[in-house]
Amino acid sequence: LLALPWGELSAATPTERAEEVLFIMAENRTARRRIQREKSKREKQRIQDKQVKQQNKQTKQKKTRRFDKTTVLVMSAIIVVVAGFALWFALSNEDTGKWEIYTVTDDLNRTRMDVELYMEEDSPLPRGFKDVSLIMLNAAVPDGIIANEYFTLIKLTDEDKEEWRIVPFKKDFSFDEITTELELGESKTHTIGRDMFDAKLGKGNYGIIKEVWFKDESREKESVWAGFYID
């Protein structure tokens, strides 16, 4: 009531002044309600803006996490591909030029029938094979044969020249000093592991050569051959 314009009401009758006071008070209440509504509206808008801002932040974080996951998956795939290529290159990369040349002579009988040398596994062998079984069979020597553990692995390094080279063993590898006598029909299995060699044994044609002695001393030592392919 202190804000009421008493000077303007002084000329009015008591009844008119009372009515005027009530009118002014009603206007003040209306104004206060309008101010309160505006304040409530602004507060509501502020809360809504805050919620929208928080939602946008959460959405951005989710997108960032999805992007990070996608990036990790893509990078993982790239690493796998690169590692696979590196492994393939390592398995196929051989410095064969430093290997000793093996001269294939006429006495190397690759098709002999009395002593057979063959791989138990089917050719071609997978490039990542761990080991294979080499079988020597006395197929038709009545007096029997004698063989040791030693063998030579060769690889065809130049098809045009028919050049074969000896695949080197690891420096710390050695054969057991064992000899085996095989009577007619008997066989001996040798396990050959790729970890014996100082080479990757990449794709190509290979041959395993073993020497055979005969109990019949009239026959000289001979070499037998088993060929295979690594894919």
Coordinates of N, CA and C in Angstrom, one line a residue:
L1 N 0.8 -1.2 0.0 CA 0.0 0.0 0.0 C 0.8 1.3 0.0
L2 N 2.1 1.2 0.4 CA 2.9 2.4 0.4 C 3.1 2.9 -1.0
A3 N 3.0 2.0 -2.0 CA 3.2 2.5 -3.4 C 1.9 3.1 -4.0
L4 N 0.8 3.1 -3.2 CA -0.4 3.6 -3.8 C -0.4 5.1 -4.0
P5 N -0.9 5.7 -5.0 CA -0.9 7.1 -5.3 C -1.9 7.9 -4.4
W6 N -1.6 8.1 -3.2 CA -2.6 8.7 -2.2 C -3.0 10.2 -2.7
G7 N -2.0 10.9 -3.3 CA -2.4 12.2 -3.7 C -3.5 12.3 -4.7
E8 N -3.6 11.3 -5.6 CA -4.6 11.2 -6.6 C -5.9 10.8 -6.0
L9 N -5.9 10.1 -4.8 CA -7.1 9.6 -4.2 C -7.7 10.6 -3.2
S10 N -7.0 11.6 -2.9 CA -7.4 12.5 -1.8 C -8.7 13.2 -2.1
A11 N -9.0 13.4 -3.4 CA -10.2 14.2 -3.8 C -11.4 13.3 -3.9
A12 N -11.2 12.0 -3.9 CA -12.3 11.1 -4.1 C -13.0 10.8 -2.8
T13 N -14.2 10.3 -2.9 CA -15.0 9.9 -1.7 C -14.4 8.7 -1.1
P14 N -14.7 8.4 0.1 CA -14.1 7.2 0.8 C -14.5 5.9 0.0
T15 N -15.7 5.9 -0.5 CA -16.1 4.7 -1.3 C -15.3 4.5 -2.6
E16 N -15.1 5.7 -3.3 CA -14.3 5.7 -4.5 C -12.8 5.3 -4.2
R17 N -12.3 5.9 -3.0 CA -10.9 5.6 -2.7 C -10.8 4.1 -2.4
A18 N -11.7 3.5 -1.7 CA -11.6 2.1 -1.4 C -11.6 1.3 -2.7
E19 N -12.6 1.7 -3.6 CA -12.6 0.9 -4.9 C -11.3 1.0 -5.6
E20 N -10.7 2.3 -5.6 CA -9.5 2.5 -6.3 C -8.4 1.7 -5.7
V21 N -8.3 1.6 -4.4 CA -7.3 0.8 -3.7 C -7.4 -0.6 -4.1
L22 N -8.6 -1.1 -4.1 CA -8.8 -2.5 -4.4 C -8.3 -2.8 -5.9
F23 N -8.7 -1.8 -6.8 CA -8.3 -2.0 -8.2 C -6.8 -2.0 -8.3
I24 N -6.1 -1.1 -7.6 CA -4.6 -1.1 -7.7 C -4.0 -2.3 -7.1
M25 N -4.6 -2.8 -6.0 CA -4.0 -4.0 -5.4 C -4.2 -5.2 -6.3
A26 N -5.4 -5.2 -7.0 CA -5.6 -6.3 -8.0 C -4.6 -6.3 -9.1
E27 N -4.3 -5.1 -9.6 CA -3.3 -4.9 -10.7 C -1.9 -5.4 -10.2
N28 N -1.6 -5.0 -8.9 CA -0.3 -5.5 -8.4 C -0.2 -7.0 -8.3
R29 N -1.4 -7.6 -7.9 CA -1.3 -9.1 -7.8 C -1.2 -9.7 -9.2
T30 N -1.9 -9.1 -10.2 CA -1.8 -9.6 -11.5 C -0.3 -9.5 -12.0
A31 N 0.3 -8.3 -11.7 CA 1.6 -8.1 -12.2 C 2.6 -9.1 -11.5
R32 N 2.4 -9.3 -10.2 CA 3.2 -10.3 -9.5 C 3.1 -11.7 -10.1
R33 N 1.8 -12.1 -10.4 CA 1.6 -13.4 -11.0 C 2.3 -13.5 -12.4
R34 N 2.2 -12.3 -13.2 CA 2.8 -12.3 -14.5 C 4.4 -12.5 -14.4
I35 N 4.9 -11.7 -13.4 CA 6.3 -11.8 -13.2 C 6.8 -13.2 -12.7
Q36 N 5.9 -13.8 -11.9 CA 6.2 -15.2 -11.4 C 6.2 -16.2 -12.5
R37 N 5.1 -16.0 -13.4 CA 5.0 -16.9 -14.6 C 6.2 -16.7 -15.5
E38 N 6.7 -15.5 -15.7 CA 7.8 -15.3 -16.6 C 9.1 -15.9 -15.9
K39 N 9.2 -15.7 -14.6 CA 10.3 -16.3 -13.9 C 10.3 -17.8 -14.0
S40 N 9.1 -18.4 -13.8 CA 9.0 -19.9 -13.9 C 9.3 -20.3 -15.3
K41 N 8.8 -19.6 -16.3 CA 9.1 -19.9 -17.7 C 10.6 -19.9 -18.1
R42 N 11.2 -18.9 -17.6 CA 12.7 -18.8 -17.8 C 13.4 -19.9 -17.1
E43 N 13.0 -20.3 -15.9 CA 13.6 -21.4 -15.2 C 13.4 -22.7 -15.9
K44 N 12.2 -22.9 -16.4 CA 11.9 -24.1 -17.1 C 12.7 -24.2 -18.4
Q45 N 12.9 -23.0 -19.1 CA 13.6 -23.0 -20.3 C 15.1 -23.3 -20.0
R46 N 15.6 -22.8 -18.9 CA 17.0 -23.0 -18.5 C 17.2 -24.5 -18.2
I47 N 16.2 -25.1 -17.5 CA 16.4 -26.6 -17.2 C 16.4 -27.4 -18.5
Q48 N 15.4 -27.0 -19.5 CA 15.3 -27.7 -20.7 C 16.6 -27.5 -21.5
D49 N 17.2 -26.3 -21.5 CA 18.4 -26.1 -22.3 C 19.6 -26.9 -21.7
K50 N 19.6 -27.0 -20.3 CA 20.6 -27.8 -19.7 C 20.5 -29.3 -20.0
Q51 N 19.2 -29.8 -20.1 CA 19.0 -31.2 -20.4 C 19.4 -31.4 -21.9
V52 N 19.0 -30.5 -22.8 CA 19.4 -30.7 -24.2 C 20.9 -30.7 -24.3
K53 N 21.6 -29.8 -23.6 CA 23.0 -29.7 -23.6 C 23.7 -31.0 -23.1
Q54 N 23.1 -31.6 -22.0 CA 23.6 -32.8 -21.5 C 23.4 -34.0 -22.5
Q55 N 22.2 -34.0 -23.1 CA 21.9 -35.1 -24.1 C 22.8 -35.0 -25.3
N56 N 23.1 -33.8 -25.7 CA 24.0 -33.6 -26.9 C 25.4 -34.1 -26.5
K57 N 25.8 -33.8 -25.2 CA 27.1 -34.2 -24.8 C 27.2 -35.8 -24.7
Q58 N 26.1 -36.4 -24.2 CA 26.1 -37.8 -24.1 C 26.1 -38.5 -25.5
T59 N 25.3 -37.9 -26.4 CA 25.3 -38.4 -27.8 C 26.7 -38.3 -28.4
K60 N 27.4 -37.2 -28.2 CA 28.7 -37.0 -28.8 C 29.7 -38.0 -28.2
Q61 N 29.6 -38.3 -26.9 CA 30.4 -39.3 -26.2 C 30.2 -40.7 -26.8
K62 N 28.9 -41.0 -27.0 CA 28.5 -42.3 -27.6 C 29.1 -42.4 -29.0
K63 N 29.0 -41.4 -29.8 CA 29.6 -41.4 -31.2 C 31.1 -41.6 -31.1
T64 N 31.7 -40.9 -30.1 CA 33.1 -41.0 -30.0 C 33.5 -42.4 -29.6
R65 N 32.8 -43.0 -28.7 CA 33.1 -44.4 -28.3 C 32.9 -45.3 -29.5
R66 N 31.8 -45.2 -30.3 CA 31.6 -46.0 -31.4 C 32.7 -45.8 -32.4
F67 N 33.1 -44.6 -32.6 CA 34.3 -44.3 -33.5 C 35.5 -45.0 -33.0
D68 N 35.8 -44.9 -31.7 CA 37.0 -45.5 -31.1 C 36.9 -47.0 -31.4
K69 N 35.8 -47.7 -31.2 CA 35.6 -49.1 -31.3 C 35.9 -49.5 -32.8
T70 N 35.3 -48.7 -33.7 CA 35.5 -48.9 -35.1 C 37.0 -48.8 -35.5
T71 N 37.6 -47.8 -35.0 CA 39.0 -47.5 -35.2 C 39.8 -48.7 -34.7
V72 N 39.5 -49.2 -33.5 CA 40.3 -50.3 -33.0 C 40.1 -51.6 -33.9
L73 N 38.9 -51.8 -34.3 CA 38.6 -53.0 -35.2 C 39.4 -52.9 -36.5
V74 N 39.3 -51.7 -37.1 CA 40.0 -51.5 -38.4 C 41.5 -51.7 -38.2
M75 N 42.1 -51.1 -37.1 CA 43.5 -51.2 -36.9 C 43.9 -52.6 -36.6
S76 N 43.0 -53.3 -35.9 CA 43.3 -54.8 -35.6 C 43.3 -55.6 -36.9
A77 N 42.4 -55.3 -37.8 CA 42.3 -56.0 -39.0 C 43.6 -55.7 -39.9
I78 N 44.0 -54.4 -39.8 CA 45.2 -54.1 -40.6 C 46.4 -54.8 -40.0
I79 N 46.5 -54.9 -38.7 CA 47.7 -55.5 -38.1 C 47.7 -57.0 -38.4
V80 N 46.5 -57.6 -38.4 CA 46.4 -59.1 -38.8 C 46.9 -59.3 -40.2
V81 N 46.4 -58.4 -41.1 CA 46.8 -58.5 -42.6 C 48.3 -58.3 -42.7
V82 N 48.8 -57.3 -42.1 CA 50.3 -57.0 -42.2 C 51.1 -58.2 -41.6
A83 N 50.6 -58.7 -40.5 CA 51.3 -59.8 -39.8 C 51.3 -61.1 -40.7
G84 N 50.1 -61.3 -41.3 CA 50.0 -62.4 -42.2 C 50.9 -62.3 -43.4
F85 N 50.9 -61.1 -44.0 CA 51.8 -60.9 -45.1 C 53.3 -61.1 -44.7
A86 N 53.7 -60.6 -43.6 CA 55.0 -60.7 -43.1 C 55.4 -62.2 -42.9
L87 N 54.4 -62.9 -42.3 CA 54.7 -64.4 -42.2 C 54.8 -65.1 -43.5
W88 N 53.9 -64.7 -44.4 CA 54.0 -65.3 -45.8 C 55.4 -65.0 -46.4
F89 N 55.8 -63.7 -46.3 CA 57.0 -63.3 -46.9 C 58.2 -64.0 -46.2
A90 N 58.1 -64.2 -44.9 CA 59.2 -64.9 -44.2 C 59.3 -66.3 -44.6
L91 N 58.1 -66.9 -44.8 CA 58.1 -68.4 -45.2 C 58.6 -68.6 -46.6
S92 N 58.4 -67.6 -47.4 CA 58.7 -67.8 -48.8 C 60.0 -67.2 -49.2
N93 N 60.6 -66.4 -48.3 CA 61.9 -65.7 -48.6 C 63.1 -66.6 -48.3
E94 N 63.8 -67.1 -49.3 CA 65.0 -67.9 -49.0 C 66.1 -67.4 -49.9
D95 N 67.3 -67.3 -49.2 CA 68.5 -66.9 -49.9 C 69.2 -68.1 -50.5
T96 N 68.5 -68.7 -51.5 CA 69.0 -70.0 -52.1 C 70.3 -69.8 -52.8
G97 N 70.7 -68.6 -53.2 CA 71.9 -68.4 -53.9 C 73.2 -68.8 -53.1
K98 N 73.0 -68.8 -51.8 CA 74.2 -69.2 -50.9 C 74.2 -70.7 -50.6
W99 N 73.2 -71.4 -51.1 CA 73.2 -72.9 -50.8 C 74.1 -73.6 -51.8
E100 N 74.7 -74.7 -51.3 CA 75.6 -75.5 -52.1 C 74.8 -76.2 -53.2
I101 N 75.4 -76.2 -54.4 CA 74.7 -76.9 -55.6 C 74.9 -78.4 -55.4
Y102 N 73.8 -79.1 -55.7 CA 73.8 -80.5 -55.7 C 73.8 -81.0 -57.1
T103 N 74.8 -81.8 -57.4 CA 74.8 -82.4 -58.8 C 74.1 -83.7 -58.9
V104 N 73.0 -83.7 -59.7 CA 72.3 -84.9 -59.8 C 73.0 -85.8 -60.8
T105 N 73.5 -87.0 -60.4 CA 74.2 -87.9 -61.2 C 73.3 -89.0 -61.7
D106 N 73.9 -89.8 -62.6 CA 73.1 -90.9 -63.2 C 72.9 -92.0 -62.2
D107 N 73.7 -92.1 -61.2 CA 73.5 -93.2 -60.2 C 72.4 -92.9 -59.2
L108 N 71.8 -91.7 -59.3 CA 70.7 -91.4 -58.4 C 69.4 -92.0 -59.0
N109 N 69.0 -93.1 -58.6 CA 67.9 -93.8 -59.2 C 66.6 -93.4 -58.5
R110 N 65.9 -92.6 -59.2 CA 64.6 -92.0 -58.7 C 63.4 -93.0 -58.8
T111 N 63.6 -94.0 -59.6 CA 62.4 -94.9 -59.9 C 62.7 -96.3 -59.6
R112 N 63.7 -96.6 -58.8 CA 64.0 -98.0 -58.4 C 62.9 -98.6 -57.7
M113 N 62.7 -99.9 -57.8 CA 61.6 -100.6 -57.2 C 62.0 -101.5 -56.0
D114 N 63.3 -101.9 -56.0 CA 63.7 -102.8 -54.9 C 63.8 -102.2 -53.5
V115 N 64.2 -100.9 -53.5 CA 64.2 -100.1 -52.3 C 63.3 -98.8 -52.5
E116 N 62.3 -98.7 -51.7 CA 61.4 -97.5 -52.0 C 61.6 -96.5 -50.8
L117 N 61.5 -95.3 -51.2 CA 61.6 -94.1 -50.3 C 60.4 -93.2 -50.7
Y118 N 59.6 -92.9 -49.7 CA 58.4 -92.1 -50.0 C 57.9 -91.4 -48.8
M119 N 57.1 -90.4 -49.0 CA 56.5 -89.6 -47.9 C 55.2 -90.2 -47.5
E120 N 54.9 -90.3 -46.2 CA 53.6 -90.8 -45.8 C 52.5 -89.8 -46.1
E121 N 52.8 -88.5 -46.0 CA 51.8 -87.5 -46.2 C 51.7 -87.3 -47.8
D122 N 50.5 -86.8 -48.2 CA 50.3 -86.6 -49.6 C 50.9 -85.2 -50.0
S123 N 51.4 -85.2 -51.2 CA 52.0 -84.0 -51.8 C 50.9 -83.3 -52.6
P124 N 50.8 -82.0 -52.6 CA 51.7 -81.0 -52.0 C 51.5 -80.8 -50.5
L125 N 52.6 -80.5 -49.8 CA 52.5 -80.2 -48.4 C 52.2 -78.8 -48.2
P126 N 51.4 -78.5 -47.1 CA 51.1 -77.1 -46.8 C 52.4 -76.4 -46.4
R127 N 52.6 -75.1 -46.7 CA 53.8 -74.4 -46.4 C 54.1 -74.3 -44.9
G128 N 53.1 -74.3 -44.1 CA 53.4 -74.2 -42.7 C 53.5 -75.5 -41.9
F129 N 53.7 -76.6 -42.7 CA 53.8 -77.9 -42.0 C 54.8 -78.0 -40.9
K130 N 54.6 -78.8 -39.9 CA 55.6 -78.9 -38.8 C 56.6 -80.0 -39.1
D131 N 56.1 -81.2 -39.4 CA 57.0 -82.3 -39.7 C 56.3 -83.3 -40.6
V132 N 57.1 -84.2 -41.2 CA 56.5 -85.2 -42.1 C 57.2 -86.5 -41.8
S133 N 56.6 -87.6 -42.3 CA 57.2 -88.9 -42.1 C 57.7 -89.5 -43.4
L134 N 59.0 -89.9 -43.4 CA 59.7 -90.4 -44.5 C 59.9 -91.9 -44.3
I135 N 59.4 -92.7 -45.2 CA 59.4 -94.2 -45.1 C 60.4 -94.8 -46.1
M136 N 61.3 -95.7 -45.5 CA 62.2 -96.5 -46.4 C 61.7 -97.9 -46.3
L137 N 61.5 -98.5 -47.5 CA 60.9 -99.9 -47.5 C 61.9 -100.8 -48.3
N138 N 62.2 -101.9 -47.8 CA 62.9 -103.0 -48.5 C 61.9 -103.8 -49.3
A139 N 61.7 -103.4 -50.5 CA 60.6 -104.0 -51.3 C 61.0 -105.3 -52.0
A140 N 62.3 -105.4 -52.4 CA 62.7 -106.5 -53.2 C 64.1 -106.9 -53.1
V141 N 64.8 -106.7 -51.9 CA 66.2 -107.1 -51.8 C 66.2 -108.3 -50.8
P142 N 66.4 -109.5 -51.3 CA 66.3 -110.7 -50.5 C 67.3 -110.7 -49.3
D143 N 68.6 -110.2 -49.6 CA 69.6 -110.3 -48.6 C 69.5 -109.2 -47.5
G144 N 68.6 -108.2 -47.8 CA 68.5 -107.1 -46.8 C 69.3 -105.9 -47.1
I145 N 69.0 -104.7 -46.5 CA 69.7 -103.5 -46.7 C 70.0 -102.9 -45.4
I146 N 71.0 -101.9 -45.4 CA 71.4 -101.2 -44.3 C 71.3 -99.7 -44.6
A147 N 70.8 -98.9 -43.6 CA 70.7 -97.5 -43.8 C 70.9 -96.8 -42.4
N148 N 71.4 -95.6 -42.5 CA 71.5 -94.8 -41.3 C 70.5 -93.7 -41.2
E149 N 70.7 -92.7 -40.3 CA 69.7 -91.7 -40.1 C 69.9 -90.5 -41.0
Y150 N 71.0 -90.4 -41.6 CA 71.4 -89.2 -42.4 C 70.6 -89.1 -43.7
F151 N 70.2 -87.9 -44.1 CA 69.6 -87.7 -45.4 C 70.0 -86.3 -45.9
T152 N 69.8 -86.1 -47.1 CA 70.0 -84.8 -47.7 C 68.8 -84.2 -48.3
L153 N 68.4 -83.0 -48.0 CA 67.3 -82.3 -48.6 C 67.7 -81.3 -49.7
I154 N 67.2 -81.5 -50.9 CA 67.6 -80.6 -51.9 C 66.3 -79.9 -52.5
K155 N 66.5 -78.7 -53.1 CA 65.4 -78.0 -53.7 C 65.8 -77.5 -55.1
L156 N 64.8 -77.6 -56.0 CA 64.9 -77.1 -57.3 C 64.9 -75.6 -57.3
T157 N 66.0 -75.0 -57.5 CA 66.1 -73.5 -57.4 C 66.0 -72.8 -58.8
D158 N 66.3 -73.6 -59.9 CA 66.2 -73.0 -61.2 C 65.7 -74.1 -62.2
E159 N 64.4 -74.0 -62.6 CA 63.8 -75.0 -63.4 C 64.4 -75.0 -64.8
D160 N 64.8 -73.9 -65.3 CA 65.3 -73.8 -66.7 C 66.7 -74.6 -66.7
K161 N 67.5 -74.4 -65.7 CA 68.8 -75.0 -65.7 C 68.7 -76.4 -65.0
E162 N 67.6 -76.7 -64.4 CA 67.4 -77.9 -63.6 C 68.5 -77.9 -62.5
E163 N 68.6 -76.8 -61.9 CA 69.6 -76.7 -60.8 C 69.0 -77.0 -59.5
W164 N 69.6 -77.9 -58.8 CA 69.2 -78.3 -57.4 C 70.3 -77.8 -56.4
R165 N 69.8 -77.3 -55.3 CA 70.7 -76.9 -54.2 C 70.4 -77.6 -52.9
I166 N 71.4 -77.8 -52.1 CA 71.2 -78.5 -50.8 C 70.7 -77.5 -49.7
V167 N 69.5 -77.8 -49.1 CA 69.0 -77.0 -48.1 C 69.8 -77.2 -46.8
P168 N 70.4 -76.1 -46.3 CA 71.3 -76.3 -45.1 C 70.5 -76.6 -43.8
F169 N 71.2 -77.5 -43.0 CA 70.6 -77.7 -41.7 C 71.1 -76.6 -40.7
K170 N 70.4 -76.5 -39.6 CA 70.9 -75.6 -38.6 C 72.3 -76.0 -38.1
K171 N 73.0 -75.0 -37.6 CA 74.4 -75.3 -37.2 C 74.5 -76.2 -36.0
D172 N 73.5 -76.2 -35.1 CA 73.5 -77.0 -34.0 C 72.8 -78.3 -34.1
F173 N 72.4 -78.7 -35.4 CA 71.7 -79.9 -35.6 C 72.7 -81.0 -36.0
S174 N 72.4 -82.2 -35.4 CA 73.2 -83.4 -35.8 C 72.4 -84.6 -35.8
F175 N 72.8 -85.6 -36.6 CA 72.0 -86.9 -36.7 C 72.5 -87.9 -35.6
D176 N 71.6 -88.7 -35.2 CA 72.0 -89.8 -34.3 C 72.8 -90.9 -35.1
E177 N 73.8 -91.4 -34.4 CA 74.7 -92.4 -35.1 C 74.0 -93.8 -34.9
I178 N 73.0 -94.0 -35.7 CA 72.2 -95.2 -35.7 C 72.2 -95.9 -37.1
T179 N 72.4 -97.1 -37.2 CA 72.2 -97.9 -38.4 C 71.1 -98.9 -38.3
T180 N 70.3 -99.0 -39.3 CA 69.2 -99.9 -39.3 C 69.3 -101.0 -40.4
E181 N 69.1 -102.2 -40.1 CA 69.0 -103.3 -41.1 C 67.6 -103.6 -41.4
L182 N 67.3 -103.6 -42.7 CA 65.9 -103.9 -43.1 C 65.9 -105.2 -43.9
E183 N 65.2 -106.2 -43.4 CA 65.1 -107.4 -44.2 C 64.0 -107.2 -45.2
L184 N 63.8 -108.2 -46.1 CA 62.8 -108.1 -47.2 C 61.5 -107.8 -46.6
G185 N 60.8 -106.8 -47.0 CA 59.5 -106.4 -46.6 C 59.4 -105.5 -45.3
E186 N 60.6 -105.3 -44.7 CA 60.6 -104.4 -43.6 C 60.8 -102.9 -44.0
S187 N 60.3 -102.0 -43.1 CA 60.4 -100.6 -43.4 C 60.9 -99.8 -42.1
K188 N 61.3 -98.6 -42.4 CA 61.8 -97.7 -41.3 C 61.2 -96.3 -41.6
T189 N 60.6 -95.7 -40.5 CA 60.0 -94.4 -40.7 C 60.9 -93.4 -40.0
H190 N 61.2 -92.3 -40.7 CA 62.0 -91.2 -40.2 C 61.1 -90.0 -40.1
T191 N 61.2 -89.3 -39.0 CA 60.5 -88.0 -38.9 C 61.4 -86.8 -39.2
I192 N 60.9 -86.0 -40.2 CA 61.6 -84.9 -40.7 C 60.9 -83.6 -40.3
G193 N 61.5 -82.8 -39.4 CA 60.8 -81.6 -39.0 C 61.5 -80.4 -39.7
R194 N 60.6 -79.4 -39.9 CA 61.2 -78.2 -40.6 C 62.1 -77.4 -39.7
D195 N 62.0 -77.7 -38.3 CA 62.9 -77.0 -37.4 C 64.4 -77.5 -37.5
M196 N 64.6 -78.6 -38.3 CA 66.0 -79.1 -38.5 C 66.8 -78.1 -39.4
F197 N 66.1 -77.3 -40.2 CA 66.8 -76.6 -41.3 C 67.0 -75.1 -41.0
D198 N 68.0 -74.6 -41.6 CA 68.3 -73.2 -41.4 C 67.7 -72.4 -42.6
A199 N 66.5 -72.8 -42.9 CA 65.8 -72.2 -44.1 C 64.3 -72.3 -43.8
K200 N 63.5 -71.5 -44.6 CA 62.1 -71.4 -44.3 C 61.3 -72.5 -45.0
L201 N 61.9 -73.2 -46.0 CA 61.2 -74.2 -46.7 C 60.0 -73.6 -47.4
G202 N 60.2 -72.7 -48.3 CA 59.1 -72.0 -49.0 C 58.6 -72.9 -50.2
K203 N 57.7 -72.3 -50.9 CA 57.1 -73.0 -52.0 C 58.1 -73.5 -53.0
G204 N 57.8 -74.8 -53.5 CA 58.7 -75.3 -54.6 C 58.8 -76.8 -54.5
N205 N 59.7 -77.3 -55.4 CA 59.9 -78.8 -55.6 C 61.1 -79.2 -54.7
Y206 N 61.0 -80.3 -54.0 CA 62.1 -80.7 -53.1 C 62.3 -82.2 -53.3
G207 N 63.5 -82.6 -52.9 CA 63.8 -84.0 -52.9 C 64.6 -84.4 -51.7
I208 N 64.3 -85.6 -51.2 CA 65.1 -86.2 -50.1 C 65.9 -87.4 -50.6
I209 N 67.1 -87.4 -50.3 CA 68.0 -88.4 -50.8 C 68.7 -89.1 -49.6
K210 N 68.6 -90.5 -49.6 CA 69.2 -91.3 -48.6 C 70.1 -92.3 -49.3
E211 N 71.2 -92.7 -48.6 CA 72.1 -93.7 -49.1 C 71.7 -95.1 -48.5
V212 N 71.9 -96.1 -49.3 CA 71.6 -97.4 -48.9 C 72.8 -98.4 -49.2
W213 N 73.1 -99.2 -48.2 CA 74.1 -100.2 -48.3 C 73.4 -101.6 -48.4
F214 N 74.0 -102.5 -49.0 CA 73.5 -103.8 -49.2 C 74.3 -104.9 -48.5
K215 N 73.6 -105.8 -47.8 CA 74.2 -106.9 -47.2 C 75.0 -107.8 -48.2
D216 N 74.5 -107.9 -49.4 CA 75.2 -108.5 -50.4 C 76.3 -107.6 -50.9
E217 N 77.5 -107.9 -50.5 CA 78.7 -107.1 -50.7 C 79.0 -106.9 -52.2
S218 N 78.4 -107.7 -53.0 CA 78.7 -107.5 -54.4 C 78.0 -106.3 -55.0
R219 N 77.0 -105.7 -54.2 CA 76.4 -104.5 -54.7 C 77.0 -103.3 -53.9
E220 N 77.2 -102.3 -54.7 CA 77.8 -101.1 -54.1 C 76.7 -100.2 -53.5
K221 N 77.1 -99.2 -52.7 CA 76.2 -98.3 -52.0 C 75.4 -97.5 -53.1
E222 N 74.1 -97.3 -52.9 CA 73.3 -96.6 -53.9 C 72.5 -95.5 -53.1
S223 N 72.0 -94.6 -53.9 CA 71.1 -93.5 -53.3 C 69.7 -93.7 -53.8
V224 N 68.8 -93.4 -52.9 CA 67.4 -93.5 -53.2 C 66.8 -92.1 -53.0
W225 N 65.7 -91.8 -53.7 CA 65.1 -90.5 -53.8 C 63.6 -90.5 -53.5
A226 N 63.2 -89.5 -52.8 CA 61.7 -89.2 -52.6 C 61.5 -87.7 -52.9
G227 N 60.6 -87.5 -53.8 CA 60.3 -86.1 -54.2 C 59.0 -85.7 -53.6
F228 N 58.9 -84.3 -53.4 CA 57.6 -83.8 -52.9 C 57.5 -82.3 -53.2
Y229 N 56.4 -81.7 -53.0 CA 56.2 -80.3 -53.4 C 55.5 -79.6 -52.2
I230 N 56.0 -78.4 -51.9 CA 55.4 -77.5 -50.9 C 54.7 -76.4 -51.6
D231 N 53.4 -76.3 -51.2 CA 52.5 -75.4 -51.9 C 52.7 -74.0 -51.3

